[in-house]
mmCIF file with all atom_site columns, C-alpha atoms in Angstrom:
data_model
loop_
_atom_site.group_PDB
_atom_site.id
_atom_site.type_symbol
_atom_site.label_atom_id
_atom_site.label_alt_id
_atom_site.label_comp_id
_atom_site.label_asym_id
_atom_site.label_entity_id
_atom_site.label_seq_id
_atom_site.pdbx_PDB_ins_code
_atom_site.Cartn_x
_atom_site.Cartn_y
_atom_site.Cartn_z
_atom_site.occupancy
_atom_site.B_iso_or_equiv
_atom_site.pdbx_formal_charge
_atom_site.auth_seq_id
_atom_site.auth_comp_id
_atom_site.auth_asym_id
_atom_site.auth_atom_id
_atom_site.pdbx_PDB_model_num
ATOM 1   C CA . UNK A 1 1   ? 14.802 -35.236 10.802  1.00 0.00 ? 46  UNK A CA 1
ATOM 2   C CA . UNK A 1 2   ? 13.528 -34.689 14.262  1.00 0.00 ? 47  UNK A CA 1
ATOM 3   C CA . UNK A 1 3   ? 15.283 -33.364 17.280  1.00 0.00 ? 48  UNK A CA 1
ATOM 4   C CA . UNK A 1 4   ? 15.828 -36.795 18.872  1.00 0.00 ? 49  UNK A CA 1
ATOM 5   C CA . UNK A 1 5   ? 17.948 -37.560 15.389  1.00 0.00 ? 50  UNK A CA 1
ATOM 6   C CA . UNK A 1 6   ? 19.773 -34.189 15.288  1.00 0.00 ? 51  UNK A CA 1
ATOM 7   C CA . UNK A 1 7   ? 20.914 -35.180 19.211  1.00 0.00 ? 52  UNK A CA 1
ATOM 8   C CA . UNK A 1 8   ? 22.020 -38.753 17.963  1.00 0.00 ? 53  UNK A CA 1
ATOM 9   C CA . UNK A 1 9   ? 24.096 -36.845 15.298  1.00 0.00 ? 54  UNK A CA 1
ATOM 10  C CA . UNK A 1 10  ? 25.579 -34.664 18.124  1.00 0.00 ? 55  UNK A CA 1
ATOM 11  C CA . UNK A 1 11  ? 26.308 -37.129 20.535  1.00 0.00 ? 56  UNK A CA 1
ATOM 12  C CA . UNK A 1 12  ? 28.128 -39.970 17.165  1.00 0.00 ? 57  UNK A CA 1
ATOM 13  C CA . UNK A 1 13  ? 29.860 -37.100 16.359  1.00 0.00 ? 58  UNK A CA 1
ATOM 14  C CA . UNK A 1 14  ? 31.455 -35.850 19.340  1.00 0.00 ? 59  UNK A CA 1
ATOM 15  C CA . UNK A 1 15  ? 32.279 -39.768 19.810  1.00 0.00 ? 60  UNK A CA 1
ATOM 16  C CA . UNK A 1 16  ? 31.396 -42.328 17.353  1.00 0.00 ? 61  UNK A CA 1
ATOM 17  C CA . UNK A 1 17  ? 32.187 -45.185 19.745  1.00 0.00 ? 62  UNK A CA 1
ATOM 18  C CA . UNK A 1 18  ? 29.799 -44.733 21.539  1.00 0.00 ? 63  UNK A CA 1
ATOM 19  C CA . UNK A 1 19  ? 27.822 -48.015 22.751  1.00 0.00 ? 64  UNK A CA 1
ATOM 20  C CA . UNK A 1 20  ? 23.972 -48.040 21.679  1.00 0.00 ? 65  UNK A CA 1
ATOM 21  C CA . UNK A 1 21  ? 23.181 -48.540 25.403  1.00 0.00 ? 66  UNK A CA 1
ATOM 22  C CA . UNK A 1 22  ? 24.893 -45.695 26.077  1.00 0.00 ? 67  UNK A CA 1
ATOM 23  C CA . UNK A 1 23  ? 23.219 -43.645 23.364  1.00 0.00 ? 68  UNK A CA 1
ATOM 24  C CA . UNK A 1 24  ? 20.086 -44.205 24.583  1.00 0.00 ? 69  UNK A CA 1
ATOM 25  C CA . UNK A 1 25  ? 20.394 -42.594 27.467  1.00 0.00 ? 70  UNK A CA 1
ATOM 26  C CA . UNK A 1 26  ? 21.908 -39.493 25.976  1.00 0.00 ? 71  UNK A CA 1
ATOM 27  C CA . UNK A 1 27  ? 18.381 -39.261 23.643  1.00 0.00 ? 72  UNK A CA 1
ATOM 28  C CA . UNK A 1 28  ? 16.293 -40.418 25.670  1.00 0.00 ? 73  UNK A CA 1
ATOM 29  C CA . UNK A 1 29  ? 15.298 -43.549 24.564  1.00 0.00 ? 74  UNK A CA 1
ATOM 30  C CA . UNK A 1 30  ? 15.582 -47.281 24.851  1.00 0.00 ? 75  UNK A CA 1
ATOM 31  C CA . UNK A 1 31  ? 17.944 -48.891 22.817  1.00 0.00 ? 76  UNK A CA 1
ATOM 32  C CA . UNK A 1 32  ? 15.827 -50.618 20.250  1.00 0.00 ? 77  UNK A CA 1
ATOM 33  C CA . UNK A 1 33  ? 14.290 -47.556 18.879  1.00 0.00 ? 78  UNK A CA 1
ATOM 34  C CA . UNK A 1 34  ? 17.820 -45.949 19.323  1.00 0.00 ? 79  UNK A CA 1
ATOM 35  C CA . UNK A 1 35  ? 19.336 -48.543 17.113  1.00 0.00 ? 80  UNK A CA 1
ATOM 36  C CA . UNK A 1 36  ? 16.462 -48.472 14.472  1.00 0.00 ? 81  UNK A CA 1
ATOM 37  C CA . UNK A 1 37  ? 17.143 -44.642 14.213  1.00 0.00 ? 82  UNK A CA 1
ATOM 38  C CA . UNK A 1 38  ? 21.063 -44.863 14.097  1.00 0.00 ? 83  UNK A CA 1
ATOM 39  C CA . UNK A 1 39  ? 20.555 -47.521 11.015  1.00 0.00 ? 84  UNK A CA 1
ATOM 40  C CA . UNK A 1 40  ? 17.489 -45.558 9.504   1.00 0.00 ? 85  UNK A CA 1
ATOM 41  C CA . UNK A 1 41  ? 20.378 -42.560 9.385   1.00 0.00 ? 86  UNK A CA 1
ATOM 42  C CA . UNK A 1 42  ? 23.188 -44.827 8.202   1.00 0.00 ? 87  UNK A CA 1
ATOM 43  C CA . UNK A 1 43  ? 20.857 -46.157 5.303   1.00 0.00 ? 88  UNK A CA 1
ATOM 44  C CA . UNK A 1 44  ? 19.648 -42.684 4.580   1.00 0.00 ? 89  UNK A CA 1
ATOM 45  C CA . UNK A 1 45  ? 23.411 -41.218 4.047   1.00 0.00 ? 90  UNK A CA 1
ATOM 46  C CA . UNK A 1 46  ? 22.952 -39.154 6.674   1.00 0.00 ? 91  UNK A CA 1
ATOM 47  C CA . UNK A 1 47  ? 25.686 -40.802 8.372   1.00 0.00 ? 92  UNK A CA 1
ATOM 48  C CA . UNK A 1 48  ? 28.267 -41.628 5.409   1.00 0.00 ? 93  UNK A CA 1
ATOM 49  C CA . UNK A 1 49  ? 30.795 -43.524 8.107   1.00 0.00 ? 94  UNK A CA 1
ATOM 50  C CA . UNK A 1 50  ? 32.529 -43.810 11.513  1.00 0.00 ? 95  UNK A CA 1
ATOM 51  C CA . UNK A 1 51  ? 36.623 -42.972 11.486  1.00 0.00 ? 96  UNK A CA 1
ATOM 52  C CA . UNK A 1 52  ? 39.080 -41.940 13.596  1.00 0.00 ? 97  UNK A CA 1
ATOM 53  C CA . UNK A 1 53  ? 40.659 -38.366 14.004  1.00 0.00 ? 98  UNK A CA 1
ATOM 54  C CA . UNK A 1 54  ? 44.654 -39.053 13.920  1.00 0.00 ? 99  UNK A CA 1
ATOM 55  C CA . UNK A 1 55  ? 47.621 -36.373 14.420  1.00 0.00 ? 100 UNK A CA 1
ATOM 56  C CA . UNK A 1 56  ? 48.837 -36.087 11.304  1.00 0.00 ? 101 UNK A CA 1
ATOM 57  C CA . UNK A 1 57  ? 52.407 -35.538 12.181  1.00 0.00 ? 102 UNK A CA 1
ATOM 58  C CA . UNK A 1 58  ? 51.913 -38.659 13.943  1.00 0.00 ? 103 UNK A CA 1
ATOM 59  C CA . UNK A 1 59  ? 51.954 -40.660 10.918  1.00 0.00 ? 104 UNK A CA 1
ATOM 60  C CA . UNK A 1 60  ? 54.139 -38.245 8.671   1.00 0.00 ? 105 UNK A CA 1
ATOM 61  C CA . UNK A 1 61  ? 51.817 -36.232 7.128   1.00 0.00 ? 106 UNK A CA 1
ATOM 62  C CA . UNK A 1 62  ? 52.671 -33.107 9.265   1.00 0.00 ? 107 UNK A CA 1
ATOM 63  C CA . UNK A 1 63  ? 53.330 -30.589 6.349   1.00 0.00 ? 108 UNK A CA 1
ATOM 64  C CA . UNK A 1 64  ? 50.255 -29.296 5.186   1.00 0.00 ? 109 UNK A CA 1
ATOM 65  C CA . UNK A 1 65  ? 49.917 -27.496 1.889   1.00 0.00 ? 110 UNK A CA 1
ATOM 66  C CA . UNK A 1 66  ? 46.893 -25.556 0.301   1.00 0.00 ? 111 UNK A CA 1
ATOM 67  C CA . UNK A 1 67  ? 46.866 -26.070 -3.527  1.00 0.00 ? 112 UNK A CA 1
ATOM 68  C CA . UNK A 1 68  ? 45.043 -23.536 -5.968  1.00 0.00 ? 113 UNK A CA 1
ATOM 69  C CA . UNK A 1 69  ? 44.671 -24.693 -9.166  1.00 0.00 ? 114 UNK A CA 1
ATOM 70  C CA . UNK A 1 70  ? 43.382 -23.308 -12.012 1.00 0.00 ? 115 UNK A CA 1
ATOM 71  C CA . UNK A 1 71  ? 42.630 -25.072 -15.251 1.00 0.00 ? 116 UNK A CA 1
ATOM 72  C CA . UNK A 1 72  ? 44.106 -24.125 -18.598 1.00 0.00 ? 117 UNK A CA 1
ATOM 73  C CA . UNK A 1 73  ? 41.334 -26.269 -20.336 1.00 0.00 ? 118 UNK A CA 1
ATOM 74  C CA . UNK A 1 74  ? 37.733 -27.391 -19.362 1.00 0.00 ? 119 UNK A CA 1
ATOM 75  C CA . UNK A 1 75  ? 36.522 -29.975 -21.425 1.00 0.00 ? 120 UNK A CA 1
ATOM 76  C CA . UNK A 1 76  ? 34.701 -32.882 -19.672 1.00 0.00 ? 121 UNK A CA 1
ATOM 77  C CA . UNK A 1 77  ? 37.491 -35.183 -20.631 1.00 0.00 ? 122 UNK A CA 1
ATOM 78  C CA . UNK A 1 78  ? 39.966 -33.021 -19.532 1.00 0.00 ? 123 UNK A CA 1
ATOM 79  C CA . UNK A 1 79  ? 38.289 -32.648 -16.268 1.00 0.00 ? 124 UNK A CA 1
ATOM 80  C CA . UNK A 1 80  ? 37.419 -36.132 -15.526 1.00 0.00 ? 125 UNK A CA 1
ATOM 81  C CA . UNK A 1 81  ? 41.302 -37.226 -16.350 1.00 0.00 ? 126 UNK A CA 1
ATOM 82  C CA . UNK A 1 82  ? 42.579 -34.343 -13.521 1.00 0.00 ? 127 UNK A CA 1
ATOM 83  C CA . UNK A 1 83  ? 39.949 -35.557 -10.965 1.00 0.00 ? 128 UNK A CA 1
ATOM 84  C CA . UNK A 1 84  ? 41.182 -38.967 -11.959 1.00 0.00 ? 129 UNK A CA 1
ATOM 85  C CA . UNK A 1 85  ? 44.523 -38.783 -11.693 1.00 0.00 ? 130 UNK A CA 1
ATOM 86  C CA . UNK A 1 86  ? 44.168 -36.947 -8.531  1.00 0.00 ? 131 UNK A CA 1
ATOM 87  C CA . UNK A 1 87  ? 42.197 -39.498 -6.954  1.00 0.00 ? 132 UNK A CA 1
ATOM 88  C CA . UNK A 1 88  ? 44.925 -41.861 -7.191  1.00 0.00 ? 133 UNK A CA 1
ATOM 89  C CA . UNK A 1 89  ? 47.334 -39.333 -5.476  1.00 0.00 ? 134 UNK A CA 1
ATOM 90  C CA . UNK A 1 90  ? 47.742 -40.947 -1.456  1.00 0.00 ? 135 UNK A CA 1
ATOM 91  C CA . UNK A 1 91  ? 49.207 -37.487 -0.168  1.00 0.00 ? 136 UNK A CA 1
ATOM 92  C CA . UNK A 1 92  ? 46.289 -34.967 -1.626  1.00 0.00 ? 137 UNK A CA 1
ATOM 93  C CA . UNK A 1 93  ? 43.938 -34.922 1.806   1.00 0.00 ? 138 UNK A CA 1
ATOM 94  C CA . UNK A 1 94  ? 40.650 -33.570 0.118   1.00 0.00 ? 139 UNK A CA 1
ATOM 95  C CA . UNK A 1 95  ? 40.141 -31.983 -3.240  1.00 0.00 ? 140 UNK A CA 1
ATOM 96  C CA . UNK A 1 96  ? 37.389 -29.774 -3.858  1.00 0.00 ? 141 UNK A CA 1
ATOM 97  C CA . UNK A 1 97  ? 36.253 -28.479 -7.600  1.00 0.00 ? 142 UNK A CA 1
ATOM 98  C CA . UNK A 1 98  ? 35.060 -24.793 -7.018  1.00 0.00 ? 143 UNK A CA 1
ATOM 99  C CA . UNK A 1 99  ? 32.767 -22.236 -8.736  1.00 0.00 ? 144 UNK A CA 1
ATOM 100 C CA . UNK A 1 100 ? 34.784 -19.551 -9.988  1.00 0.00 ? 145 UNK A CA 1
ATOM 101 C CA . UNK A 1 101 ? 38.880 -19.377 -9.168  1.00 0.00 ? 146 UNK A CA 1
ATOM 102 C CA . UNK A 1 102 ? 40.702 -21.027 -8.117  1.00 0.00 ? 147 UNK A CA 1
ATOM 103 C CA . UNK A 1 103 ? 39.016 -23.939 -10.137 1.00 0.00 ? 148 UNK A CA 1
ATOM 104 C CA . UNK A 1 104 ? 40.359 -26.308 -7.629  1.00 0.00 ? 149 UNK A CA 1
ATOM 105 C CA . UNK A 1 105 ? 41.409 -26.631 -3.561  1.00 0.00 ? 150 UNK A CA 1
ATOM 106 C CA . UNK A 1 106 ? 43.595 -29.739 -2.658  1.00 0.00 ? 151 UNK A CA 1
ATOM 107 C CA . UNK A 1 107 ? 44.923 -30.032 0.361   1.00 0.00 ? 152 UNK A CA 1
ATOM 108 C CA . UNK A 1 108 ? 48.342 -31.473 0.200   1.00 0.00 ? 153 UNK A CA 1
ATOM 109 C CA . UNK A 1 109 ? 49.745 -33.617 3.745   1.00 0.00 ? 154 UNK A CA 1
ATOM 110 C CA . UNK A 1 110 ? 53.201 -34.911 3.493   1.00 0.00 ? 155 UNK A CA 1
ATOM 111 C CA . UNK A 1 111 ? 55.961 -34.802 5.937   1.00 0.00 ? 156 UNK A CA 1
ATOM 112 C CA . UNK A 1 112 ? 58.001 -31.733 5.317   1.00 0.00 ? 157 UNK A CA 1
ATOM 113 C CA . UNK A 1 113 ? 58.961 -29.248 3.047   1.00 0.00 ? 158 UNK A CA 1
ATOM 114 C CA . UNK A 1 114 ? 61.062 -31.305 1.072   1.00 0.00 ? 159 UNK A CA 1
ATOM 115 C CA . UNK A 1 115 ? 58.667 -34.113 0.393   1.00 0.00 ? 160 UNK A CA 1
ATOM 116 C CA . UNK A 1 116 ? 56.424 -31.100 -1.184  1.00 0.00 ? 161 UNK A CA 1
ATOM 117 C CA . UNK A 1 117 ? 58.954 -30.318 -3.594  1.00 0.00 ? 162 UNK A CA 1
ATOM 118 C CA . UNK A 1 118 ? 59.369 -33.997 -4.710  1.00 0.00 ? 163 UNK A CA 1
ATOM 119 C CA . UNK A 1 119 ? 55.733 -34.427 -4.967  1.00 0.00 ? 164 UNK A CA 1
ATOM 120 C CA . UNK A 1 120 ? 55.155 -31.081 -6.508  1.00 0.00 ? 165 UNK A CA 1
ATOM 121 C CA . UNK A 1 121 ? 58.030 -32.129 -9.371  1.00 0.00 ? 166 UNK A CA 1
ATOM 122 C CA . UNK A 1 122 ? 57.248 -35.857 -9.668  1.00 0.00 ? 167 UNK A CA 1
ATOM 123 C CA . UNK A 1 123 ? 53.340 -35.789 -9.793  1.00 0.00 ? 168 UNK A CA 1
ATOM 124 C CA . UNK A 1 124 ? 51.075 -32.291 -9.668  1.00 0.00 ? 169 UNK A CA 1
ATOM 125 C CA . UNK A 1 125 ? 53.270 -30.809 -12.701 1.00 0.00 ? 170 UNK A CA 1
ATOM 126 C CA . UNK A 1 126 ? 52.121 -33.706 -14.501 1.00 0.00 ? 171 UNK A CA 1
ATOM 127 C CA . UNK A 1 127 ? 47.893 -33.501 -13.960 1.00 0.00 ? 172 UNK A CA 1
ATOM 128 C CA . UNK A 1 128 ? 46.368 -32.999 -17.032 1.00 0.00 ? 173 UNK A CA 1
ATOM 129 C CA . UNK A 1 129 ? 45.106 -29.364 -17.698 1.00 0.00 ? 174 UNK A CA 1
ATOM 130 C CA . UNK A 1 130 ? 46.446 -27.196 -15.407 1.00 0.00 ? 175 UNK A CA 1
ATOM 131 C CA . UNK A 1 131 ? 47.946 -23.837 -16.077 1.00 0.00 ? 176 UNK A CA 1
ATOM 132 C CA . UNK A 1 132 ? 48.872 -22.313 -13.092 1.00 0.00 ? 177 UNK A CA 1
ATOM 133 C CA . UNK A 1 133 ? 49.220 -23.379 -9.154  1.00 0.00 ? 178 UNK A CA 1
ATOM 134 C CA . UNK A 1 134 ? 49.700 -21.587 -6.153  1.00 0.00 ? 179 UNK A CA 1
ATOM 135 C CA . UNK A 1 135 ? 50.962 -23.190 -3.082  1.00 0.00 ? 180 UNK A CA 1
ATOM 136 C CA . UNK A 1 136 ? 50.352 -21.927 0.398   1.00 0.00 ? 181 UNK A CA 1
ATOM 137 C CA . UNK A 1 137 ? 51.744 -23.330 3.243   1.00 0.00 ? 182 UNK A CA 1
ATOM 138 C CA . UNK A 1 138 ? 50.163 -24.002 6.771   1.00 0.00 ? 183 UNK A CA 1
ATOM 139 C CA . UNK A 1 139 ? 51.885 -21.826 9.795   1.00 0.00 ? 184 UNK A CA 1
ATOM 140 C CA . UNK A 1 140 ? 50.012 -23.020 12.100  1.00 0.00 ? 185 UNK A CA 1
ATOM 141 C CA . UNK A 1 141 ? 46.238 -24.845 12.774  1.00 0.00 ? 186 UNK A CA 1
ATOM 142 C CA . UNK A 1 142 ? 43.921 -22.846 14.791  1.00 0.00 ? 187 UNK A CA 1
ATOM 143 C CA . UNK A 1 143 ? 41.089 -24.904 14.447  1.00 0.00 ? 188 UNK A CA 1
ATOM 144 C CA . UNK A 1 144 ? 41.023 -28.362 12.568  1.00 0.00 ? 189 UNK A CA 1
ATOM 145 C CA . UNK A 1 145 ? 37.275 -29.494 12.818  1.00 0.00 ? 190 UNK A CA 1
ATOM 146 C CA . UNK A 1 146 ? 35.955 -32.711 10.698  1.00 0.00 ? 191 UNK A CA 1
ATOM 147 C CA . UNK A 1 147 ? 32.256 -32.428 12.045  1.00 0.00 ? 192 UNK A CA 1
ATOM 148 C CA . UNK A 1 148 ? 30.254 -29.380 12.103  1.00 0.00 ? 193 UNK A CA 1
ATOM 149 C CA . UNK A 1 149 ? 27.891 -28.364 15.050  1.00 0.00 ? 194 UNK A CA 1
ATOM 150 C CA . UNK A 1 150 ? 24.536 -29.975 14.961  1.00 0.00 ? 195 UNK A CA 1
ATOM 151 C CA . UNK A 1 151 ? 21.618 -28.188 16.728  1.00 0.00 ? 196 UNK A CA 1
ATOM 152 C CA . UNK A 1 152 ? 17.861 -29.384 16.913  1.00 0.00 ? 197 UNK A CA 1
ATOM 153 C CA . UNK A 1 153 ? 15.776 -26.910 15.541  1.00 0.00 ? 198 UNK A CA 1
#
C-alpha cells in the first residue's frame, strides 16, 4: 500500500460519499486509475464496506452499556454456542472475545435503563457459559470514533 492508497483511505473515510471525480482530485489522479485503486482496495478487504454514522439516541439506542463477561466454561462448543447466540442478539453493538479477563466486551445499545434490565433478565442470563457479568454504564461519550487515522508513511 502506497501513499496515494493510504490518502484514498483518508479521504473514504472522512466521507465515503464521496464521488470518484471528486476523489481524484483529492489524490491526485484521474479518475480511471482512481477507480481501479478504490476497487483493487475493496477486493483486497482493505475496505470491508461503506455505512453511515447515525445518533444512536436518534433511533432508540441511546443507553449504552459495557458488558464484561467472563466464562465459567471454555470448551469449543461452549464457546461457539455463546458467540452464537450472541450474534443473534439485535441490541449487543460489537462483541469482542479477549485474551485474558474479562473473556468477553459487548457493548450493549438500548434505549434506557429499563430496557437494560429487561434485556439483561430475558436474554444475557440465559447465554450459555457464563459465570459472572459486570455491567458498566456510559456517563457520557467523549469521543465515539468508527475509523482510525490513516497516515502515508
Amino acid at each position: 500500500m502506497d501513499k496515494t492508497d493510504r490518502a484514498i483511505l483518508a479521504h473514504l473515510m472522512e466521507n465515503g460519499r464521496l464521488a470518484n471525480t471528486e476523489l481524484a482530485d483529492l489524490v491526485g489522479l484521474s479518475p480511471s486509475p482512481c477507480l481501479r485503486r478504490v476497487r483493487q482496495l475493496e477486493n483486497s478487504g482493505v475496505i470491508t464496506g461503506y455505512r453511515a454514522t447515525v445518533e444512536p439516541a436518534a433511533v432508540g439506542r441511546g443507553f449504552q452499556v459495557l458488558l464484561h463477561v467472563e466464562m465459567a466454561v471454555q470448551d469449543r462448543a461452549t464457546i461457539e454456542a455463546f458467540e452464537a447466540a450472541v450474534g443473534e442478539l439485535d441490541e449487543v453493538a460489537n462483541c469482542l472475545r479477549m485474551f485474558g479477563q474479562p473473556d468477553y466486551l459487548l457493548w450493549i445499545a438500548v434505549p434506557d435503563l429499563d430496557a437494560y434490565e429487561r434485556f439483561y433478565m430475558a436474554s444475557l442470563t440465559d447465554l450459555p457459559g457464563v459465570a459472572r457479568t459486570h455491567s458498566q454504564f456510559t456517563m457520557k461519550t467523549i469521543k465515539s470514533t468508527p475509523e482510525f487515522p490513516i497516515r502515508s508513511r
